[in-house]
Amino acid sequence: MSTRPFDPMADLSLSPVHKAAARRQLDLLAEQTRHPELRDLARDVLSGRLSLRGALVDPRATAVLDQQVGQFTAWYHELSAGEQAEHERQAEQFAEDARQEAAAPDPRPLRSRPRPDSEGDWEEPRPILRKRRR
């Protein structure tokens, strides 16, 4: 039986392209943001400790995101038409890169439990959880 890595975006109805774009954005946040709350949340999502949906409603993120969205909106409306067009071109390039990334095969190999070569090699699996002896 093979096991797939935890998909932190599985509970969202996103296309593979949008998932790839979200993953790229999370990578950028995890490495480049000045906000430790967002950096930690991005790392939690990428590592599988938290789903993307969970991160978006996490109180650590909502205050920072609300503030940043307001600042971005004000900044964007002050751009000239040419500057806005350039940023839209960059966003389209980002989306195209995400499409290509989504179409590429998953670089993470699937892991499966090793099979014994013969019946004599089989060993009873040990339980993960053990009862404490009193």
mmCIF file of N, CA and C in Angstrom:
data_model
loop_
_atom_site.group_PDB
_atom_site.id
_atom_site.type_symbol
_atom_site.label_atom_id
_atom_site.label_comp_id
_atom_site.label_asym_id
_atom_site.label_seq_id
_atom_site.Cartn_x
_atom_site.Cartn_y
_atom_site.Cartn_z
ATOM 1 N N MET A 1 0.842 -1.176 0.000
ATOM 2 C CA MET A 1 0.000 0.000 0.000
ATOM 3 C C MET A 1 0.888 1.240 0.000
ATOM 4 N N SER A 2 0.675 2.148 -0.903
ATOM 5 C CA SER A 2 1.488 3.362 -0.961
ATOM 6 C C SER A 2 0.802 4.477 -0.198
ATOM 7 N N THR A 3 1.623 5.344 0.357
ATOM 8 C CA THR A 3 1.076 6.487 1.082
ATOM 9 C C THR A 3 1.491 7.757 0.371
ATOM 10 N N ARG A 4 0.551 8.635 0.212
ATOM 11 C CA ARG A 4 0.836 9.918 -0.417
ATOM 12 C C ARG A 4 1.111 10.940 0.683
ATOM 13 N N PRO A 5 1.943 11.938 0.385
ATOM 14 C CA PRO A 5 2.176 12.984 1.373
ATOM 15 C C PRO A 5 0.875 13.733 1.663
ATOM 16 N N PHE A 6 0.773 14.263 2.867
ATOM 17 C CA PHE A 6 -0.401 15.039 3.261
ATOM 18 C C PHE A 6 -0.537 16.238 2.333
ATOM 19 N N ASP A 7 -1.734 16.454 1.816
ATOM 20 C CA ASP A 7 -2.000 17.606 0.955
ATOM 21 C C ASP A 7 -2.723 18.650 1.790
ATOM 22 N N PRO A 8 -2.050 19.739 2.167
ATOM 23 C CA PRO A 8 -2.673 20.745 3.017
ATOM 24 C C PRO A 8 -3.788 21.517 2.321
ATOM 25 N N MET A 9 -3.967 21.298 1.020
ATOM 26 C CA MET A 9 -5.017 21.992 0.284
ATOM 27 C C MET A 9 -6.124 21.043 -0.160
ATOM 28 N N ALA A 10 -6.128 19.834 0.380
ATOM 29 C CA ALA A 10 -7.096 18.825 -0.035
ATOM 30 C C ALA A 10 -8.527 19.226 0.295
ATOM 31 N N ASP A 11 -8.719 20.003 1.350
ATOM 32 C CA ASP A 11 -10.087 20.362 1.737
ATOM 33 C C ASP A 11 -10.612 21.580 0.976
ATOM 34 N N LEU A 12 -9.858 22.062 0.011
ATOM 35 C CA LEU A 12 -10.288 23.199 -0.812
ATOM 36 C C LEU A 12 -10.520 22.728 -2.237
ATOM 37 N N SER A 13 -11.525 23.281 -2.882
ATOM 38 C CA SER A 13 -11.787 22.888 -4.270
ATOM 39 C C SER A 13 -10.982 23.782 -5.208
ATOM 40 N N LEU A 14 -9.695 23.492 -5.289
ATOM 41 C CA LEU A 14 -8.785 24.238 -6.155
ATOM 42 C C LEU A 14 -8.330 23.333 -7.288
ATOM 43 N N SER A 15 -8.164 23.923 -8.449
ATOM 44 C CA SER A 15 -7.613 23.174 -9.571
ATOM 45 C C SER A 15 -6.127 22.919 -9.287
ATOM 46 N N PRO A 16 -5.520 21.968 -9.981
ATOM 47 C CA PRO A 16 -4.087 21.739 -9.799
ATOM 48 C C PRO A 16 -3.256 22.998 -10.052
ATOM 49 N N VAL A 17 -3.689 23.818 -10.996
ATOM 50 C CA VAL A 17 -2.969 25.065 -11.289
ATOM 51 C C VAL A 17 -3.025 26.010 -10.092
ATOM 52 N N HIS A 18 -4.210 26.151 -9.515
ATOM 53 C CA HIS A 18 -4.350 27.042 -8.364
ATOM 54 C C HIS A 18 -3.616 26.488 -7.142
ATOM 55 N N LYS A 19 -3.613 25.169 -6.980
ATOM 56 C CA LYS A 19 -2.855 24.567 -5.880
ATOM 57 C C LYS A 19 -1.363 24.839 -6.055
ATOM 58 N N ALA A 20 -0.879 24.703 -7.285
ATOM 59 C CA ALA A 20 0.545 24.956 -7.545
ATOM 60 C C ALA A 20 0.881 26.417 -7.272
ATOM 61 N N ALA A 21 -0.001 27.329 -7.673
ATOM 62 C CA ALA A 21 0.233 28.757 -7.420
ATOM 63 C C ALA A 21 0.216 29.037 -5.918
ATOM 64 N N ALA A 22 -0.717 28.435 -5.208
ATOM 65 C CA ALA A 22 -0.786 28.629 -3.757
ATOM 66 C C ALA A 22 0.472 28.085 -3.089
ATOM 67 N N ARG A 23 0.938 26.939 -3.568
ATOM 68 C CA ARG A 23 2.155 26.352 -2.994
ATOM 69 C C ARG A 23 3.363 27.265 -3.236
ATOM 70 N N ARG A 24 3.451 27.851 -4.434
ATOM 71 C CA ARG A 24 4.554 28.787 -4.726
ATOM 72 C C ARG A 24 4.470 30.011 -3.828
ATOM 73 N N GLN A 25 3.257 30.518 -3.612
ATOM 74 C CA GLN A 25 3.092 31.677 -2.729
ATOM 75 C C GLN A 25 3.485 31.315 -1.292
ATOM 76 N N LEU A 26 3.113 30.127 -0.858
ATOM 77 C CA LEU A 26 3.483 29.693 0.487
ATOM 78 C C LEU A 26 4.997 29.566 0.622
ATOM 79 N N ASP A 27 5.653 29.044 -0.423
ATOM 80 C CA ASP A 27 7.118 28.965 -0.405
ATOM 81 C C ASP A 27 7.725 30.358 -0.246
ATOM 82 N N LEU A 28 7.189 31.322 -0.992
ATOM 83 C CA LEU A 28 7.691 32.700 -0.886
ATOM 84 C C LEU A 28 7.457 33.268 0.512
ATOM 85 N N LEU A 29 6.260 33.055 1.050
ATOM 86 C CA LEU A 29 5.968 33.538 2.403
ATOM 87 C C LEU A 29 6.892 32.899 3.435
ATOM 88 N N ALA A 30 7.112 31.615 3.298
ATOM 89 C CA ALA A 30 7.947 30.902 4.261
ATOM 90 C C ALA A 30 9.389 31.403 4.252
ATOM 91 N N GLU A 31 9.834 31.919 3.125
ATOM 92 C CA GLU A 31 11.224 32.351 3.006
ATOM 93 C C GLU A 31 11.425 33.863 3.070
ATOM 94 N N GLN A 32 10.429 34.659 2.639
ATOM 95 C CA GLN A 32 10.707 36.073 2.420
ATOM 96 C C GLN A 32 9.877 37.063 3.227
ATOM 97 N N THR A 33 8.839 36.621 3.909
ATOM 98 C CA THR A 33 7.989 37.597 4.577
ATOM 99 C C THR A 33 8.669 38.202 5.801
ATOM 100 N N ARG A 34 8.314 39.447 6.064
ATOM 101 C CA ARG A 34 8.825 40.141 7.249
ATOM 102 C C ARG A 34 7.953 39.868 8.468
ATOM 103 N N HIS A 35 6.875 39.143 8.279
ATOM 104 C CA HIS A 35 5.928 38.886 9.360
ATOM 105 C C HIS A 35 6.114 37.471 9.884
ATOM 106 N N PRO A 36 6.645 37.327 11.088
ATOM 107 C CA PRO A 36 6.900 35.982 11.609
ATOM 108 C C PRO A 36 5.638 35.123 11.707
ATOM 109 N N GLU A 37 4.494 35.758 11.949
ATOM 110 C CA GLU A 37 3.247 34.987 12.044
ATOM 111 C C GLU A 37 2.939 34.314 10.716
ATOM 112 N N LEU A 38 3.058 35.053 9.625
ATOM 113 C CA LEU A 38 2.774 34.494 8.298
ATOM 114 C C LEU A 38 3.833 33.477 7.888
ATOM 115 N N ARG A 39 5.081 33.763 8.215
ATOM 116 C CA ARG A 39 6.165 32.822 7.893
ATOM 117 C C ARG A 39 5.913 31.486 8.586
ATOM 118 N N ASP A 40 5.573 31.534 9.881
ATOM 119 C CA ASP A 40 5.342 30.304 10.635
ATOM 120 C C ASP A 40 4.118 29.557 10.109
ATOM 121 N N LEU A 41 3.054 30.282 9.783
ATOM 122 C CA LEU A 41 1.858 29.636 9.235
ATOM 123 C C LEU A 41 2.151 28.988 7.888
ATOM 124 N N ALA A 42 2.901 29.689 7.029
ATOM 125 C CA ALA A 42 3.253 29.120 5.714
ATOM 126 C C ALA A 42 4.069 27.849 5.896
ATOM 127 N N ARG A 43 4.998 27.865 6.817
ATOM 128 C CA ARG A 43 5.807 26.672 7.070
ATOM 129 C C ARG A 43 4.959 25.540 7.637
ATOM 130 N N ASP A 44 4.000 25.877 8.504
ATOM 131 C CA ASP A 44 3.102 24.861 9.053
ATOM 132 C C ASP A 44 2.270 24.210 7.950
ATOM 133 N N VAL A 45 1.796 25.016 6.998
ATOM 134 C CA VAL A 45 1.001 24.466 5.892
ATOM 135 C C VAL A 45 1.879 23.608 4.990
ATOM 136 N N LEU A 46 3.042 24.103 4.625
ATOM 137 C CA LEU A 46 3.922 23.354 3.729
ATOM 138 C C LEU A 46 4.392 22.036 4.342
ATOM 139 N N SER A 47 4.539 22.013 5.659
ATOM 140 C CA SER A 47 4.995 20.783 6.316
ATOM 141 C C SER A 47 3.852 19.812 6.584
ATOM 142 N N GLY A 48 2.605 20.263 6.411
ATOM 143 C CA GLY A 48 1.464 19.384 6.645
ATOM 144 C C GLY A 48 0.925 19.427 8.054
ATOM 145 N N ARG A 49 1.454 20.303 8.910
ATOM 146 C CA ARG A 49 0.944 20.406 10.279
ATOM 147 C C ARG A 49 -0.387 21.146 10.339
ATOM 148 N N LEU A 50 -0.718 21.885 9.276
ATOM 149 C CA LEU A 50 -1.917 22.709 9.243
ATOM 150 C C LEU A 50 -2.424 22.754 7.811
ATOM 151 N N SER A 51 -3.746 22.728 7.640
ATOM 152 C CA SER A 51 -4.300 22.851 6.289
ATOM 153 C C SER A 51 -4.308 24.318 5.893
ATOM 154 N N LEU A 52 -4.422 24.580 4.602
ATOM 155 C CA LEU A 52 -4.479 25.960 4.130
ATOM 156 C C LEU A 52 -5.712 26.662 4.687
ATOM 157 N N ARG A 53 -6.832 25.946 4.700
ATOM 158 C CA ARG A 53 -8.060 26.516 5.261
ATOM 159 C C ARG A 53 -7.849 26.898 6.733
ATOM 160 N N GLY A 54 -7.210 26.028 7.474
ATOM 161 C CA GLY A 54 -6.929 26.310 8.882
ATOM 162 C C GLY A 54 -6.038 27.527 9.060
ATOM 163 N N ALA A 55 -5.062 27.674 8.175
ATOM 164 C CA ALA A 55 -4.154 28.828 8.265
ATOM 165 C C ALA A 55 -4.880 30.129 7.963
ATOM 166 N N LEU A 56 -5.815 30.080 7.022
ATOM 167 C CA LEU A 56 -6.521 31.308 6.633
ATOM 168 C C LEU A 56 -7.450 31.827 7.721
ATOM 169 N N VAL A 57 -7.906 30.953 8.584
ATOM 170 C CA VAL A 57 -8.792 31.401 9.663
ATOM 171 C C VAL A 57 -8.074 31.483 11.008
ATOM 172 N N ASP A 58 -6.801 31.197 11.004
ATOM 173 C CA ASP A 58 -6.015 31.263 12.240
ATOM 174 C C ASP A 58 -5.904 32.711 12.703
ATOM 175 N N PRO A 59 -6.163 32.984 13.981
ATOM 176 C CA PRO A 59 -6.086 34.368 14.482
ATOM 177 C C PRO A 59 -4.718 35.017 14.276
ATOM 178 N N ARG A 60 -3.652 34.206 14.230
ATOM 179 C CA ARG A 60 -2.322 34.784 13.985
ATOM 180 C C ARG A 60 -2.255 35.436 12.611
ATOM 181 N N ALA A 61 -3.032 34.901 11.667
ATOM 182 C CA ALA A 61 -2.962 35.398 10.297
ATOM 183 C C ALA A 61 -3.966 36.496 10.014
ATOM 184 N N THR A 62 -5.153 36.433 10.576
ATOM 185 C CA THR A 62 -6.211 37.353 10.158
ATOM 186 C C THR A 62 -5.851 38.815 10.372
ATOM 187 N N ALA A 63 -5.259 39.156 11.501
ATOM 188 C CA ALA A 63 -4.906 40.561 11.756
ATOM 189 C C ALA A 63 -3.865 41.053 10.747
ATOM 190 N N VAL A 64 -2.832 40.252 10.528
ATOM 191 C CA VAL A 64 -1.771 40.648 9.602
ATOM 192 C C VAL A 64 -2.308 40.703 8.172
ATOM 193 N N LEU A 65 -3.101 39.721 7.785
ATOM 194 C CA LEU A 65 -3.635 39.707 6.423
ATOM 195 C C LEU A 65 -4.568 40.886 6.178
ATOM 196 N N ASP A 66 -5.431 41.202 7.130
ATOM 197 C CA ASP A 66 -6.321 42.357 6.975
ATOM 198 C C ASP A 66 -5.518 43.637 6.765
ATOM 199 N N GLN A 67 -4.488 43.813 7.568
ATOM 200 C CA GLN A 67 -3.643 45.008 7.444
ATOM 201 C C GLN A 67 -2.935 45.033 6.093
ATOM 202 N N GLN A 68 -2.368 43.895 5.682
ATOM 203 C CA GLN A 68 -1.613 43.841 4.426
ATOM 204 C C GLN A 68 -2.513 44.026 3.210
ATOM 205 N N VAL A 69 -3.715 43.481 3.239
ATOM 206 C CA VAL A 69 -4.636 43.662 2.117
ATOM 207 C C VAL A 69 -4.997 45.134 1.978
ATOM 208 N N GLY A 70 -5.240 45.810 3.087
ATOM 209 C CA GLY A 70 -5.529 47.249 3.039
ATOM 210 C C GLY A 70 -4.374 48.046 2.456
ATOM 211 N N GLN A 71 -3.153 47.721 2.884
ATOM 212 C CA GLN A 71 -1.978 48.417 2.357
ATOM 213 C C GLN A 71 -1.788 48.130 0.874
ATOM 214 N N PHE A 72 -1.991 46.886 0.463
ATOM 215 C CA PHE A 72 -1.841 46.535 -0.947
ATOM 216 C C PHE A 72 -2.864 47.278 -1.799
ATOM 217 N N THR A 73 -4.107 47.316 -1.338
ATOM 218 C CA THR A 73 -5.162 47.985 -2.099
ATOM 219 C C THR A 73 -4.823 49.455 -2.306
ATOM 220 N N ALA A 74 -4.392 50.129 -1.245
ATOM 221 C CA ALA A 74 -4.010 51.536 -1.361
ATOM 222 C C ALA A 74 -2.825 51.700 -2.314
ATOM 223 N N TRP A 75 -1.836 50.843 -2.195
ATOM 224 C CA TRP A 75 -0.652 50.919 -3.063
ATOM 225 C C TRP A 75 -1.042 50.706 -4.523
ATOM 226 N N TYR A 76 -1.869 49.684 -4.807
ATOM 227 C CA TYR A 76 -2.232 49.352 -6.173
ATOM 228 C C TYR A 76 -3.019 50.477 -6.836
ATOM 229 N N HIS A 77 -3.912 51.113 -6.101
ATOM 230 C CA HIS A 77 -4.718 52.192 -6.680
ATOM 231 C C HIS A 77 -3.894 53.443 -6.977
ATOM 232 N N GLU A 78 -2.727 53.565 -6.373
ATOM 233 C CA GLU A 78 -1.856 54.711 -6.630
ATOM 234 C C GLU A 78 -0.927 54.481 -7.824
ATOM 235 N N LEU A 79 -0.885 53.260 -8.365
ATOM 236 C CA LEU A 79 -0.028 52.974 -9.516
ATOM 237 C C LEU A 79 -0.608 53.598 -10.776
ATOM 238 N N SER A 80 0.290 53.914 -11.707
ATOM 239 C CA SER A 80 -0.166 54.392 -13.020
ATOM 240 C C SER A 80 -0.737 53.212 -13.794
ATOM 241 N N ALA A 81 -1.424 53.511 -14.885
ATOM 242 C CA ALA A 81 -1.999 52.452 -15.722
ATOM 243 C C ALA A 81 -0.904 51.537 -16.262
ATOM 244 N N GLY A 82 0.229 52.100 -16.625
ATOM 245 C CA GLY A 82 1.345 51.302 -17.135
ATOM 246 C C GLY A 82 1.924 50.388 -16.060
ATOM 247 N N GLU A 83 2.052 50.903 -14.842
ATOM 248 C CA GLU A 83 2.562 50.083 -13.735
ATOM 249 C C GLU A 83 1.583 48.951 -13.398
ATOM 250 N N GLN A 84 0.293 49.265 -13.423
ATOM 251 C CA GLN A 84 -0.709 48.228 -13.167
ATOM 252 C C GLN A 84 -0.631 47.148 -14.244
ATOM 253 N N ALA A 85 -0.464 47.566 -15.509
ATOM 254 C CA ALA A 85 -0.364 46.607 -16.610
ATOM 255 C C ALA A 85 0.860 45.703 -16.433
ATOM 256 N N GLU A 86 1.977 46.285 -15.993
ATOM 257 C CA GLU A 86 3.190 45.488 -15.770
ATOM 258 C C GLU A 86 2.969 44.465 -14.656
ATOM 259 N N HIS A 87 2.322 44.864 -13.589
ATOM 260 C CA HIS A 87 2.044 43.931 -12.495
ATOM 261 C C HIS A 87 1.069 42.840 -12.932
ATOM 262 N N GLU A 88 0.123 43.191 -13.778
ATOM 263 C CA GLU A 88 -0.807 42.189 -14.313
ATOM 264 C C GLU A 88 -0.058 41.206 -15.207
ATOM 265 N N ARG A 89 0.911 41.696 -15.985
ATOM 266 C CA ARG A 89 1.722 40.820 -16.826
ATOM 267 C C ARG A 89 2.525 39.858 -15.953
ATOM 268 N N GLN A 90 3.095 40.364 -14.872
ATOM 269 C CA GLN A 90 3.859 39.506 -13.964
ATOM 270 C C GLN A 90 2.960 38.454 -13.312
ATOM 271 N N ALA A 91 1.733 38.846 -12.981
ATOM 272 C CA ALA A 91 0.781 37.894 -12.388
ATOM 273 C C ALA A 91 0.426 36.807 -13.398
ATOM 274 N N GLU A 92 0.254 37.179 -14.658
ATOM 275 C CA GLU A 92 -0.036 36.188 -15.693
ATOM 276 C C GLU A 92 1.142 35.239 -15.876
ATOM 277 N N GLN A 93 2.357 35.767 -15.801
ATOM 278 C CA GLN A 93 3.543 34.918 -15.908
ATOM 279 C C GLN A 93 3.614 33.960 -14.719
ATOM 280 N N PHE A 94 3.291 34.460 -13.547
ATOM 281 C CA PHE A 94 3.267 33.624 -12.347
ATOM 282 C C PHE A 94 2.252 32.486 -12.529
ATOM 283 N N ALA A 95 1.075 32.812 -13.056
ATOM 284 C CA ALA A 95 0.036 31.805 -13.284
ATOM 285 C C ALA A 95 0.496 30.782 -14.320
ATOM 286 N N GLU A 96 1.164 31.232 -15.369
ATOM 287 C CA GLU A 96 1.670 30.313 -16.395
ATOM 288 C C GLU A 96 2.725 29.384 -15.798
ATOM 289 N N ASP A 97 3.621 29.931 -14.989
ATOM 290 C CA ASP A 97 4.622 29.095 -14.323
ATOM 291 C C ASP A 97 3.935 28.053 -13.437
ATOM 292 N N ALA A 98 2.873 28.461 -12.757
ATOM 293 C CA ALA A 98 2.129 27.534 -11.897
ATOM 294 C C ALA A 98 1.462 26.450 -12.734
ATOM 295 N N ARG A 99 0.934 26.807 -13.915
ATOM 296 C CA ARG A 99 0.324 25.809 -14.805
ATOM 297 C C ARG A 99 1.358 24.752 -15.205
ATOM 298 N N GLN A 100 2.540 25.226 -15.570
ATOM 299 C CA GLN A 100 3.599 24.301 -15.975
ATOM 300 C C GLN A 100 4.034 23.423 -14.807
ATOM 301 N N GLU A 101 4.115 24.013 -13.634
ATOM 302 C CA GLU A 101 4.487 23.251 -12.446
ATOM 303 C C GLU A 101 3.426 22.201 -12.123
ATOM 304 N N ALA A 102 2.155 22.563 -12.281
ATOM 305 C CA ALA A 102 1.062 21.618 -12.002
ATOM 306 C C ALA A 102 1.057 20.476 -13.009
ATOM 307 N N ALA A 103 1.482 20.748 -14.243
ATOM 308 C CA ALA A 103 1.483 19.714 -15.281
ATOM 309 C C ALA A 103 2.676 18.769 -15.136
ATOM 310 N N ALA A 104 3.715 19.224 -14.445
ATOM 311 C CA ALA A 104 4.907 18.395 -14.271
ATOM 312 C C ALA A 104 4.609 17.274 -13.272
ATOM 313 N N PRO A 105 5.283 16.140 -13.423
ATOM 314 C CA PRO A 105 5.072 15.054 -12.465
ATOM 315 C C PRO A 105 5.545 15.463 -11.072
ATOM 316 N N ASP A 106 4.887 14.898 -10.071
ATOM 317 C CA ASP A 106 5.230 15.194 -8.680
ATOM 318 C C ASP A 106 6.637 14.676 -8.399
ATOM 319 N N PRO A 107 7.556 15.556 -7.962
ATOM 320 C CA PRO A 107 8.931 15.107 -7.737
ATOM 321 C C PRO A 107 9.071 14.249 -6.484
ATOM 322 N N ARG A 108 8.065 14.261 -5.608
ATOM 323 C CA ARG A 108 8.144 13.474 -4.384
ATOM 324 C C ARG A 108 7.738 12.037 -4.699
ATOM 325 N N PRO A 109 8.629 11.093 -4.462
ATOM 326 C CA PRO A 109 8.283 9.698 -4.764
ATOM 327 C C PRO A 109 7.260 9.167 -3.757
ATOM 328 N N LEU A 110 6.423 8.271 -4.242
ATOM 329 C CA LEU A 110 5.488 7.603 -3.347
ATOM 330 C C LEU A 110 6.273 6.575 -2.547
ATOM 331 N N ARG A 111 5.970 6.509 -1.266
ATOM 332 C CA ARG A 111 6.651 5.548 -0.414
ATOM 333 C C ARG A 111 5.697 4.410 -0.096
ATOM 334 N N SER A 112 6.208 3.215 -0.150
ATOM 335 C CA SER A 112 5.389 2.070 0.226
ATOM 336 C C SER A 112 6.160 1.221 1.223
ATOM 337 N N ARG A 113 5.426 0.417 1.922
ATOM 338 C CA ARG A 113 6.045 -0.472 2.895
ATOM 339 C C ARG A 113 6.837 -1.534 2.128
ATOM 340 N N PRO A 114 8.069 -1.821 2.541
ATOM 341 C CA PRO A 114 8.845 -2.846 1.835
ATOM 342 C C PRO A 114 8.202 -4.225 2.007
ATOM 343 N N ARG A 115 8.250 -5.011 0.941
ATOM 344 C CA ARG A 115 7.693 -6.358 0.981
ATOM 345 C C ARG A 115 8.820 -7.347 1.260
ATOM 346 N N PRO A 116 8.528 -8.369 2.042
ATOM 347 C CA PRO A 116 9.564 -9.382 2.294
ATOM 348 C C PRO A 116 9.826 -10.186 1.026
ATOM 349 N N ASP A 117 11.056 -10.691 0.901
ATOM 350 C CA ASP A 117 11.422 -11.494 -0.262
ATOM 351 C C ASP A 117 10.747 -12.861 -0.240
ATOM 352 N N SER A 118 10.586 -13.410 0.920
ATOM 353 C CA SER A 118 9.931 -14.711 1.035
ATOM 354 C C SER A 118 9.183 -14.773 2.362
ATOM 355 N N GLU A 119 8.422 -15.829 2.557
ATOM 356 C CA GLU A 119 7.626 -15.958 3.782
ATOM 357 C C GLU A 119 8.499 -15.968 5.021
ATOM 358 N N GLY A 120 9.710 -16.501 4.918
ATOM 359 C CA GLY A 120 10.591 -16.580 6.077
ATOM 360 C C GLY A 120 11.081 -15.219 6.539
ATOM 361 N N ASP A 121 11.034 -14.216 5.667
ATOM 362 C CA ASP A 121 11.514 -12.878 6.019
ATOM 363 C C ASP A 121 10.450 -12.028 6.702
ATOM 364 N N TRP A 122 9.214 -12.534 6.739
ATOM 365 C CA TRP A 122 8.134 -11.730 7.277
ATOM 366 C C TRP A 122 8.286 -11.591 8.773
ATOM 367 N N GLU A 123 8.047 -10.401 9.261
ATOM 368 C CA GLU A 123 8.150 -10.128 10.690
ATOM 369 C C GLU A 123 6.899 -9.407 11.133
ATOM 370 N N GLU A 124 6.355 -9.800 12.260
ATOM 371 C CA GLU A 124 5.151 -9.155 12.795
ATOM 372 C C GLU A 124 5.455 -7.678 13.038
ATOM 373 N N PRO A 125 4.630 -6.763 12.489
ATOM 374 C CA PRO A 125 4.873 -5.346 12.747
ATOM 375 C C PRO A 125 4.680 -5.026 14.228
ATOM 376 N N ARG A 126 5.533 -4.176 14.736
ATOM 377 C CA ARG A 126 5.424 -3.774 16.133
ATOM 378 C C ARG A 126 4.394 -2.658 16.250
ATOM 379 N N PRO A 127 3.597 -2.687 17.304
ATOM 380 C CA PRO A 127 2.622 -1.606 17.472
ATOM 381 C C PRO A 127 3.326 -0.295 17.773
ATOM 382 N N ILE A 128 2.730 0.768 17.297
ATOM 383 C CA ILE A 128 3.296 2.091 17.545
ATOM 384 C C ILE A 128 3.021 2.516 18.981
ATOM 385 N N LEU A 129 1.794 2.294 19.399
ATOM 386 C CA LEU A 129 1.409 2.663 20.757
ATOM 387 C C LEU A 129 1.491 1.432 21.655
ATOM 388 N N ARG A 130 2.048 1.618 22.798
ATOM 389 C CA ARG A 130 2.172 0.504 23.736
ATOM 390 C C ARG A 130 1.524 0.892 25.059
ATOM 391 N N LYS A 131 0.941 -0.086 25.702
ATOM 392 C CA LYS A 131 0.352 0.147 27.013
ATOM 393 C C LYS A 131 1.466 0.274 28.042
ATOM 394 N N ARG A 132 1.253 1.155 28.972
ATOM 395 C CA ARG A 132 2.218 1.295 30.055
ATOM 396 C C ARG A 132 2.040 0.155 31.043
ATOM 397 N N ARG A 133 3.138 -0.343 31.496
ATOM 398 C CA ARG A 133 3.089 -1.376 32.515
ATOM 399 C C ARG A 133 3.037 -0.693 33.867
ATOM 400 N N ARG A 134 2.207 -1.244 34.743
ATOM 401 C CA ARG A 134 2.061 -0.619 36.076
ATOM 402 C C ARG A 134 2.868 -1.323 37.094
#
